[in-house]
Coordinates of C-alpha atoms and ligand atoms in Angstrom, one line a residue:
X1225 CA 20.7 -49.0 120.1
X1226 CA 17.3 -47.6 119.6
X1227 CA 14.7 -48.8 117.7
X1228 CA 13.2 -46.3 115.6
X1229 CA 16.2 -43.6 115.5
X1230 CA 19.4 -44.3 114.6
X1231 CA 21.0 -41.6 116.4
X1232 CA 23.0 -40.9 119.3
X1233 CA 21.8 -39.2 122.4
X1234 CA 21.6 -35.5 122.2
X1235 CA 24.1 -33.7 124.5
X1236 CA 25.1 -30.5 125.6
X1237 CA 28.0 -29.2 123.6
X1238 CA 28.3 -25.3 124.1
X1239 CA 27.2 -22.2 121.8
X1240 CA 30.3 -22.6 119.8
X1241 CA 29.8 -26.0 118.8
X1242 CA 28.4 -26.7 114.8
X1243 CA 27.2 -30.0 115.5
X1244 CA 23.2 -29.2 115.0
X1245 CA 22.7 -32.4 116.9
X1246 CA 23.5 -31.2 120.0
X1247 CA 22.3 -28.5 122.6
X1248 CA 24.2 -25.0 122.6
X1249 CA 22.2 -23.6 125.3
X1250 CA 20.9 -26.4 127.6
X1251 CA 23.0 -27.9 130.0
X1252 CA 21.0 -30.3 132.4
X1253 CA 22.7 -30.5 135.1
X1254 CA 24.3 -26.9 135.3
X1255 CA 23.1 -24.5 138.1
X1256 CA 21.6 -21.1 137.8
X1257 CA 19.8 -19.3 140.2
X1258 CA 20.1 -22.2 142.5
X1259 CA 18.8 -24.7 140.7
X1260 CA 19.4 -27.0 137.9
X1261 CA 18.7 -26.2 134.3
X1262 CA 16.3 -29.3 133.9
X1263 CA 14.5 -28.7 137.1
X1264 CA 13.7 -25.1 136.0
X1265 CA 11.8 -26.6 133.0
X1266 CA 11.1 -30.6 133.6
X1267 CA 10.6 -30.6 129.3
X1268 CA 8.2 -32.7 128.5
X1269 CA 7.1 -34.3 124.8
X1270 CA 3.4 -34.4 123.9
X1271 CA 2.2 -37.8 122.8
X1272 CA -0.1 -36.3 120.5
X1273 CA 1.5 -33.5 118.2
X1274 CA 4.5 -36.2 118.4
X1275 CA 3.6 -39.5 117.9
X1276 CA -0.3 -38.9 116.9
X1277 CA 0.4 -36.0 114.3
X1278 CA 0.5 -37.2 110.6
X1279 CA 0.3 -34.2 108.8
X1280 CA -3.7 -34.1 108.0
X1281 CA -5.0 -30.6 108.0
X1282 CA -8.7 -29.5 106.9
X1283 CA -7.2 -29.1 103.3
X1284 CA -5.2 -31.9 102.7
X1285 CA -4.6 -35.8 103.3
X1286 CA -1.7 -37.2 106.0
X1287 CA 1.9 -36.5 105.0
X1288 CA 3.8 -38.5 107.4
X1289 CA 4.3 -42.4 107.7
X1290 CA 5.3 -43.0 111.1
X1291 CA 6.5 -46.7 111.9
X1292 CA 5.1 -46.7 115.2
X1293 CA 1.6 -46.9 113.1
X1294 CA 0.5 -50.6 112.6
X1295 CA -2.6 -52.3 111.5
X1296 CA -4.0 -53.3 115.0
X1297 CA -5.2 -50.3 116.8
X1298 CA -3.5 -51.5 120.1
X1299 CA -0.5 -53.1 118.7
X1300 CA 0.3 -49.1 117.6
X1301 CA -1.0 -47.8 121.0
X1302 CA 2.0 -50.4 122.6
X1303 CA 4.7 -49.2 119.8
X1304 CA 4.1 -45.7 120.4
X1305 CA 4.7 -46.4 124.5
X1306 CA 8.3 -47.9 123.2
X1307 CA 8.3 -44.7 120.7
X1308 CA 7.9 -41.8 123.5
X1309 CA 10.3 -43.6 126.0
X1310 CA 13.2 -43.7 122.9
X1311 CA 12.5 -40.1 121.9
X1312 CA 12.7 -39.1 125.5
X1313 CA 16.0 -40.9 126.0
X1314 CA 17.5 -39.4 122.6
X1315 CA 16.4 -35.9 123.9
X1316 CA 17.5 -36.0 127.3
X1317 CA 13.6 -34.7 128.0
X1318 CA 12.5 -36.9 131.3
X1319 CA 8.7 -36.4 131.1
X1320 CA 5.8 -36.7 128.5
X1321 CA 2.1 -35.7 128.4
X1322 CA -0.9 -37.3 126.9
X1323 CA -4.7 -37.1 126.4
X1324 CA -6.2 -41.0 127.2
X1325 CA -6.9 -41.2 123.5
X1326 CA -3.4 -40.6 122.3
X1327 CA -2.3 -43.7 124.3
X1328 CA -5.3 -46.2 123.7
X1329 CA -8.0 -47.0 121.2
X1330 CA -11.3 -45.9 122.4
X1331 CA -14.0 -48.7 121.7
X1332 CA -17.8 -48.5 121.7
X1333 CA -18.3 -47.9 125.5
X1334 CA -16.1 -46.1 128.3
X1335 CA -15.7 -49.8 129.8
X1336 CA -13.9 -51.1 126.2
X1337 CA -11.9 -48.0 126.6
X1338 CA -10.8 -48.7 129.8
X1339 CA -9.9 -52.2 129.0
X1340 CA -7.3 -50.8 126.4
X1341 CA -5.8 -48.0 128.5
X1342 CA -5.0 -50.9 131.3
X1343 CA -2.9 -52.5 128.9
X1344 CA -1.1 -49.6 127.8
X1345 CA -0.6 -48.2 131.0
X1346 CA 0.6 -51.7 132.2
X1347 CA 3.4 -51.4 129.6
X1348 CA 4.1 -47.5 130.4
X1349 CA 4.6 -48.6 134.0
X1350 CA 6.8 -51.4 133.0
X1351 CA 8.9 -49.1 130.7
X1352 CA 9.2 -46.6 133.8
X1353 CA 10.8 -49.1 135.8
X1354 CA 14.4 -49.2 133.7
X1355 CA 14.3 -45.6 133.2
X1356 CA 13.9 -42.2 134.7
X1357 CA 11.6 -41.1 132.3
X1358 CA 8.2 -39.9 133.7
X1359 CA 4.5 -38.3 133.4
X1360 CA 4.2 -34.8 133.5
X1361 CA 0.6 -34.6 133.2
X1362 CA -2.2 -36.3 131.9
X1363 CA -5.7 -35.3 130.3
X1364 CA -8.7 -36.6 128.9
X1365 CA -9.7 -35.6 125.4
X1366 CA -13.0 -34.0 125.4
X1367 CA -13.3 -32.6 122.1
X1368 CA -12.5 -34.9 119.5
X1369 CA -15.5 -37.7 119.5
X1370 CA -19.0 -36.7 117.5
X1371 CA -20.6 -37.1 121.1
X1372 CA -18.6 -33.8 122.1
X1373 CA -19.8 -31.6 119.3
X1374 CA -21.6 -29.3 121.3
X1375 CA -19.2 -29.5 124.3
X1376 CA -18.5 -32.0 126.7
X1377 CA -19.5 -30.4 130.5
X1378 CA -21.5 -27.8 128.8
X1379 CA -23.4 -30.1 126.3
X1380 CA -27.0 -29.6 126.6
X1381 CA -27.1 -33.6 126.7
X1382 CA -26.7 -34.6 130.4
X1383 CA -25.4 -38.1 129.0
X1384 CA -22.5 -36.4 127.2
X1385 CA -21.8 -34.8 130.8
X1386 CA -21.7 -38.1 132.2
X1387 CA -19.5 -39.8 129.6
X1388 CA -17.0 -36.9 130.0
X1389 CA -17.2 -37.7 133.6
X1390 CA -16.3 -41.3 133.4
X1391 CA -13.4 -39.9 130.8
X1392 CA -12.1 -37.7 133.3
X1393 CA -12.4 -39.9 136.3
X1394 CA -10.3 -42.8 134.7
X1395 CA -7.6 -40.1 133.0
X1396 CA -7.2 -38.5 136.6
X1397 CA -6.6 -42.4 138.1
X1398 CA -4.2 -43.2 135.4
X1399 CA -1.9 -40.1 136.2
X1400 CA -2.1 -40.7 139.7
X1401 CA -1.0 -44.5 139.4
X1402 CA 1.5 -43.0 137.1
X1403 CA 2.9 -40.6 139.3
X1404 CA 2.1 -37.6 137.4
X1405 CA 2.9 -33.9 138.5
X1406 CA -0.1 -32.3 137.2
X1407 CA -3.4 -32.6 135.5
X1408 CA -4.5 -30.4 133.0
X1409 CA -8.3 -29.5 131.9
X1410 CA -8.2 -27.9 128.8
X1411 CA -12.0 -27.1 127.9
X1412 CA -11.9 -27.8 124.2
X1413 CA -15.6 -27.2 123.1
X1414 CA -16.5 -26.0 126.0
X1415 CA -17.9 -22.7 124.8
X1416 CA -20.3 -21.7 122.1
X1417 CA -20.7 -21.1 118.8
X1418 CA -24.0 -19.7 118.5
X1419 CA -24.8 -17.1 121.6
X1420 CA -29.2 -17.2 120.7
X1421 CA -29.1 -20.8 121.2
X1422 CA -27.0 -20.8 124.1
X1423 CA -28.2 -20.9 127.9
X1424 CA -25.0 -19.4 129.0
X1425 CA -26.1 -19.4 133.0
X1426 CA -26.9 -23.1 132.7
X1427 CA -23.5 -23.8 131.0
X1428 CA -21.6 -21.7 133.3
X1429 CA -23.1 -23.6 136.2
X1430 CA -22.2 -27.1 134.5
X1431 CA -18.7 -26.4 134.1
X1432 CA -18.4 -25.2 137.8
X1433 CA -20.1 -28.5 138.8
X1434 CA -17.7 -30.5 136.6
X1435 CA -14.5 -28.7 137.9
X1436 CA -16.1 -29.1 141.5
X1437 CA -16.5 -33.1 141.0
X1438 CA -13.0 -33.3 139.4
X1439 CA -11.7 -31.8 142.9
X1440 CA -13.8 -34.1 144.8
X1441 CA -12.6 -37.1 142.9
X1442 CA -9.1 -35.8 143.3
X1443 CA -9.1 -35.6 147.2
X1444 CA -11.2 -39.1 146.9
X1445 CA -8.3 -41.2 145.6
X1446 CA -5.0 -39.1 147.1
X1447 CA -3.7 -37.5 143.5
X1448 CA -1.3 -35.0 145.1
X1449 CA -0.6 -33.3 141.8
X1450 CA -1.6 -29.8 140.8
X1451 CA -5.1 -29.5 139.1
X1452 CA -4.6 -26.7 135.9
X1453 CA -6.7 -25.3 133.7
X1454 CA -5.5 -24.5 130.3
X1455 CA -7.2 -20.9 129.0
X1456 CA -8.2 -20.4 125.3
X1457 CA -10.0 -17.8 124.0
X1458 CA -11.7 -19.5 120.8
X1459 CA -10.5 -22.7 118.6
X1460 CA -12.6 -24.9 118.0
X1461 CA -15.6 -22.9 119.2
X1462 CA -15.9 -19.0 118.3
X1463 CA -15.7 -18.4 122.4
X1464 CA -13.8 -20.7 125.0
X1465 CA -15.1 -20.0 128.5
X1466 CA -11.6 -20.6 129.8
X1467 CA -10.8 -17.1 127.5
X1468 CA -7.7 -16.2 129.1
X1469 CA -5.8 -16.0 132.7
X1470 CA -7.6 -13.1 133.7
X1471 CA -11.4 -15.1 133.0
X1472 CA -10.6 -18.2 134.1
X1473 CA -9.2 -17.0 137.9
X1474 CA -12.5 -14.7 138.0
X1475 CA -14.5 -18.0 137.3
X1476 CA -12.4 -19.6 140.0
X1477 CA -12.8 -17.3 142.4
X1478 CA -16.9 -17.1 141.7
X1479 CA -17.4 -20.7 142.3
X1480 CA -14.6 -21.2 145.2
X1481 CA -12.0 -23.2 143.2
X1482 CA -9.2 -20.7 143.9
X1483 CA -7.5 -22.8 146.1
X1484 CA -7.8 -26.3 143.7
X1485 CA -6.7 -24.9 140.4
X1486 CA -3.3 -23.5 138.9
X1487 CA -3.1 -22.8 135.1
X1488 CA -1.5 -24.0 132.2
X1489 CA -0.5 -20.9 130.1
X1490 CA 0.2 -21.9 126.5
X1491 CA 2.1 -19.0 124.4
X1492 CA 0.2 -19.5 121.4
X1493 CA -3.1 -19.3 123.4
X1494 CA -2.1 -15.9 124.9
X1495 CA -1.4 -14.5 121.3
X1496 CA -5.0 -15.6 120.2
X1497 CA -6.5 -13.9 123.2
X1498 CA -4.8 -10.6 121.8
X1499 CA -2.0 -10.9 124.9
X1500 CA 1.6 -11.6 124.4
X1501 CA 2.8 -15.1 126.1
X1502 CA 4.4 -13.1 128.9
X1503 CA 1.4 -10.9 129.9
X1504 CA -0.5 -14.2 130.7
X1505 CA 2.9 -15.5 132.6
X1506 CA 2.9 -12.3 134.5
X1507 CA -1.3 -12.5 135.2
X1508 CA -1.1 -15.9 136.4
X1509 CA 2.1 -15.3 138.5
X1510 CA 0.7 -12.2 140.1
X1511 CA -2.0 -14.4 141.4
X1512 CA -0.2 -17.4 142.7
X1513 CA -1.5 -19.4 139.9
X1514 CA 1.2 -20.0 137.6
X1515 CA 1.5 -23.8 137.6
X1516 CA 2.8 -25.0 134.0
X1517 CA 3.6 -23.9 130.6
X1518 CA 2.3 -25.6 127.2
X1519 CA 5.8 -24.4 125.3
X1520 CA 4.8 -23.2 121.4
X1521 CA 4.7 -20.2 119.6
X1522 CA 1.8 -18.9 117.1
X1523 CA 2.1 -17.2 114.0
X1524 CA 1.0 -13.4 114.3
X1525 CA -0.5 -13.6 111.0
X1526 CA -2.6 -16.4 111.4
X1527 CA -5.5 -16.4 113.5
X1528 CA -5.5 -20.2 114.7
X1529 CA -3.4 -22.5 116.8
X1530 CA -0.6 -23.4 115.1
X1531 CA 1.3 -24.9 117.5
X1532 CA 4.6 -24.4 116.4
X1533 CA 8.0 -25.1 118.2
X1534 CA 9.2 -22.1 120.1
X1535 CA 12.3 -20.4 118.4
X1536 CA 12.2 -16.9 119.6
X1537 CA 14.4 -15.9 122.1
X1538 CA 13.2 -12.7 122.7
X1539 CA 9.7 -14.1 123.7
X1540 CA 11.3 -17.1 125.8
X1541 CA 13.4 -14.4 127.7
X1542 CA 10.5 -12.5 128.5
X1543 CA 9.0 -15.7 129.3
X1544 CA 11.8 -16.8 131.8
X1545 CA 11.9 -13.8 133.4
X1546 CA 8.2 -14.3 134.8
X1547 CA 9.4 -18.1 135.5
X1548 CA 12.4 -16.9 137.8
X1549 CA 10.2 -14.2 139.3
X1550 CA 7.5 -17.1 140.1
X1551 CA 10.8 -19.2 141.5
X1552 CA 9.8 -21.5 138.4
X1553 CA 6.7 -23.6 138.0
X1554 CA 5.0 -26.3 139.8
X1555 CA 4.6 -28.9 136.7
X1556 CA 6.8 -28.0 133.6
X1557 CA 7.2 -27.0 130.1
X1558 CA 5.2 -29.6 127.8
X1559 CA 6.2 -28.9 124.3
X1560 CA 2.7 -28.4 123.0
X1561 CA 4.3 -28.1 119.6
X1562 CA 4.0 -29.8 116.1
X1563 CA 6.4 -30.0 113.0
X1564 CA 5.0 -28.7 109.9
X1565 CA 2.4 -30.6 107.5
X1566 CA 5.0 -30.7 104.9
X1567 CA 8.2 -31.4 107.4
X1568 CA 7.8 -35.3 107.0
X1569 CA 11.1 -36.7 108.1
X1570 CA 11.2 -38.2 111.7
X1571 CA 14.3 -36.6 112.0
X1572 CA 12.1 -32.9 111.7
X1573 CA 11.0 -34.0 115.2
X1574 CA 14.4 -34.2 116.6
X1575 CA 15.1 -30.7 115.1
X1576 CA 11.6 -29.4 116.5
X1577 CA 12.4 -30.6 120.0
X1578 CA 16.3 -29.4 120.3
X1579 CA 15.0 -25.7 118.5
X1580 CA 12.6 -25.5 121.6
X1581 CA 14.5 -26.8 124.3
X1582 CA 17.8 -24.3 123.4
X1583 CA 15.4 -21.6 122.8
X1584 CA 14.0 -21.6 126.3
X1585 CA 17.7 -22.2 127.6
X1586 CA 19.1 -19.3 126.0
X1587 CA 15.9 -17.3 127.6
X1588 CA 16.5 -18.6 130.7
X1589 CA 20.1 -17.4 130.7
X1590 CA 19.7 -14.2 129.2
X1591 CA 16.7 -13.4 132.0
X1592 CA 18.9 -14.5 134.6
X1593 CA 21.4 -12.0 133.5
X1594 CA 19.1 -9.3 133.2
X1595 CA 16.7 -9.7 136.4
X1596 CA 18.8 -7.5 138.5
X1597 CA 18.7 -4.7 136.2
X1598 CA 15.2 -4.5 135.3
X1599 CA 14.1 -5.2 139.0
X1600 CA 16.1 -1.9 140.0
X1601 CA 14.4 -0.1 137.3
X1602 CA 10.8 -1.0 138.2
X1603 CA 11.8 -0.5 141.8
X1604 CA 13.1 3.0 141.2
X1605 CA 9.8 4.2 139.1
X1606 CA 7.8 3.2 142.3
X1607 CA 9.8 4.2 144.7
X1608 CA 7.8 7.2 145.6
X1609 CA 5.2 4.7 147.4
X1610 CA 8.0 3.4 149.6
X1611 CA 9.9 6.3 150.5
X1612 CA 7.3 9.2 151.0
X1613 CA 4.6 9.6 153.7
X1614 CA 1.8 10.2 150.9
X1615 CA 3.2 7.1 148.8
X1616 CA 3.0 4.8 152.2
X1617 CA -0.2 6.5 153.5
X1618 CA -1.9 5.7 150.0
X1619 CA -0.4 2.0 150.0
X1620 CA -1.9 1.3 153.6
X1621 CA -4.7 2.8 153.3
X1622 CA -4.4 5.4 155.9
X1623 CA -5.8 8.3 153.8
X1624 CA -9.1 9.2 152.6
X1625 CA -10.2 11.6 149.5
X1626 CA -10.4 14.6 151.7
X1627 CA -7.0 14.6 153.1
X1628 CA -5.9 13.6 149.6
X1629 CA -7.4 16.8 148.5
X1630 CA -6.3 18.7 151.1
X1631 CA -2.9 17.7 150.6
X1632 CA -2.9 18.3 146.9
X1633 CA -4.7 21.2 146.4
X1634 CA -2.1 23.7 145.9
X1635 CA 0.4 21.4 144.1
X1636 CA 0.9 21.6 140.4
X1637 CA 1.2 18.2 139.1
X1638 CA 2.4 18.0 136.0
X1639 CA 4.7 15.8 133.8
X1640 CA 6.4 12.8 136.0
X1641 CA 9.7 11.3 135.7
X1642 CA 10.7 9.7 132.5
X1643 CA 9.3 6.0 131.7
X1644 CA 12.9 5.3 129.9
X1645 CA 10.7 2.5 128.0
X1646 CA 14.0 3.1 125.2
X1647 CA 16.5 2.5 127.6
X1648 CA 14.8 -0.6 128.6
X1649 CA 15.0 -1.9 125.0
X1650 CA 18.3 -1.3 124.2
X1651 CA 19.5 -3.3 127.2
X1652 CA 17.4 -6.5 126.4
X1653 CA 18.7 -6.4 123.1
X1654 CA 22.0 -6.1 124.4
X1655 CA 21.6 -9.1 126.2
X1656 CA 19.8 -10.9 123.7
X1657 CA 22.5 -10.3 121.1
X1658 CA 25.5 -11.2 123.3
X1659 CA 23.6 -14.6 123.7
Ligands
XLS980 C1 -5.5 -27.4 122.4 C2 -4.8 -27.5 123.5 C3 -4.5 -28.9 124.2 C4 -4.2 -29.1 125.4 C5 -4.6 -30.3 125.8 O1 -5.2 -26.1 122.0 O2 -3.5 -26.7 123.6 O3 -3.3 -29.6 123.1 O4 -2.7 -28.3 125.6 O5 -5.2 -30.6 125.7
NI981 NI1 -2.1 -27.0 125.1
NI982 NI1 -3.3 -25.1 122.0

């Protein structure tokens, strides 16, 4: 029935099933908190890691032979379209994501590139007609080609800026044609390796101008999806300008771009920034900027973006607590994750995705159970701000330093009520262990 995989579709069988090739926790149409599970997530397969990764690393040659890699680059690109649709079909995943360079060969000029993109986009549209598989988001790869070695929008050479702009223009248009829910800007190489050789003021301005042009073009073509910036602190450069959620939000507000962008938070990027995944989700959420998620995990002992499939239920539970509090995300959950270099079988791609989907689904179930208990504890912790005159006046700024001095001058203020962190940890574990 399928071209590349000799498999049946992966279905939900419940947590007691012993069948590896089944979902234990992901039941797409089950309603949780008023929404179908599949709509909480909009799970998506990443073209680059799933079809593009052939197991190369800085120390070694490719380890993987993929049947969609043919002699001719355009034939390969067309074969990949069938492969992504097939994988989505098998896994019951309704979305995919790509960089422009993942789907078509580049050629010498942007015109050549656009010609080959057109051919592939036509095939994607054809395949979309006979399936319900959709584009989650598109993006342009502004970091691989040698021209981008010193940045794209922040390159010292304006011709590189122009080339990057031309790429983003077409990638945005394609994303619109394919009804993508979002468009991602990840600033790979928008940063510096050597601060002394960097004109930081100019580079910041260039980045802001570039993003303003993205917004202008989005409006010009009438793309209705969400523009997303994906923070990352380092790698490939020593310092990336989109360091973390807080620095991106500050940058957006400085350049009046706050209403135009949301964030795509990636688990592994959070840990590289020295934050937890849930910290980044929280910061984005409370600033109304949580737009989408790159679902993966890093390795805390390694200082780079290992992009592993998410399997840590503790982490997915904390993440899903933030997502529930946010009422979901605008765009979705993209598995920006790849199988390990030594995991060379095609089947490893299937195992990775099943593991990721089930880890987030279990996280959703547990977070949903826990939510009220946590919310109650948090509410109690701050209740004096809501049920005392003093608290209310501070919140409403109806009081000044002199009044506060008068109020407190004869009161001994000592240890306040217990935080109860250990109790919270017990409750969390109780729910997680129960599954
Ligand atoms: C790299 C990024 C990249 C973006 C898309 O670290 O995660 O994969 O998600 O360009
Ligand atoms: Ni990513
Ligand atoms: Ni990444």
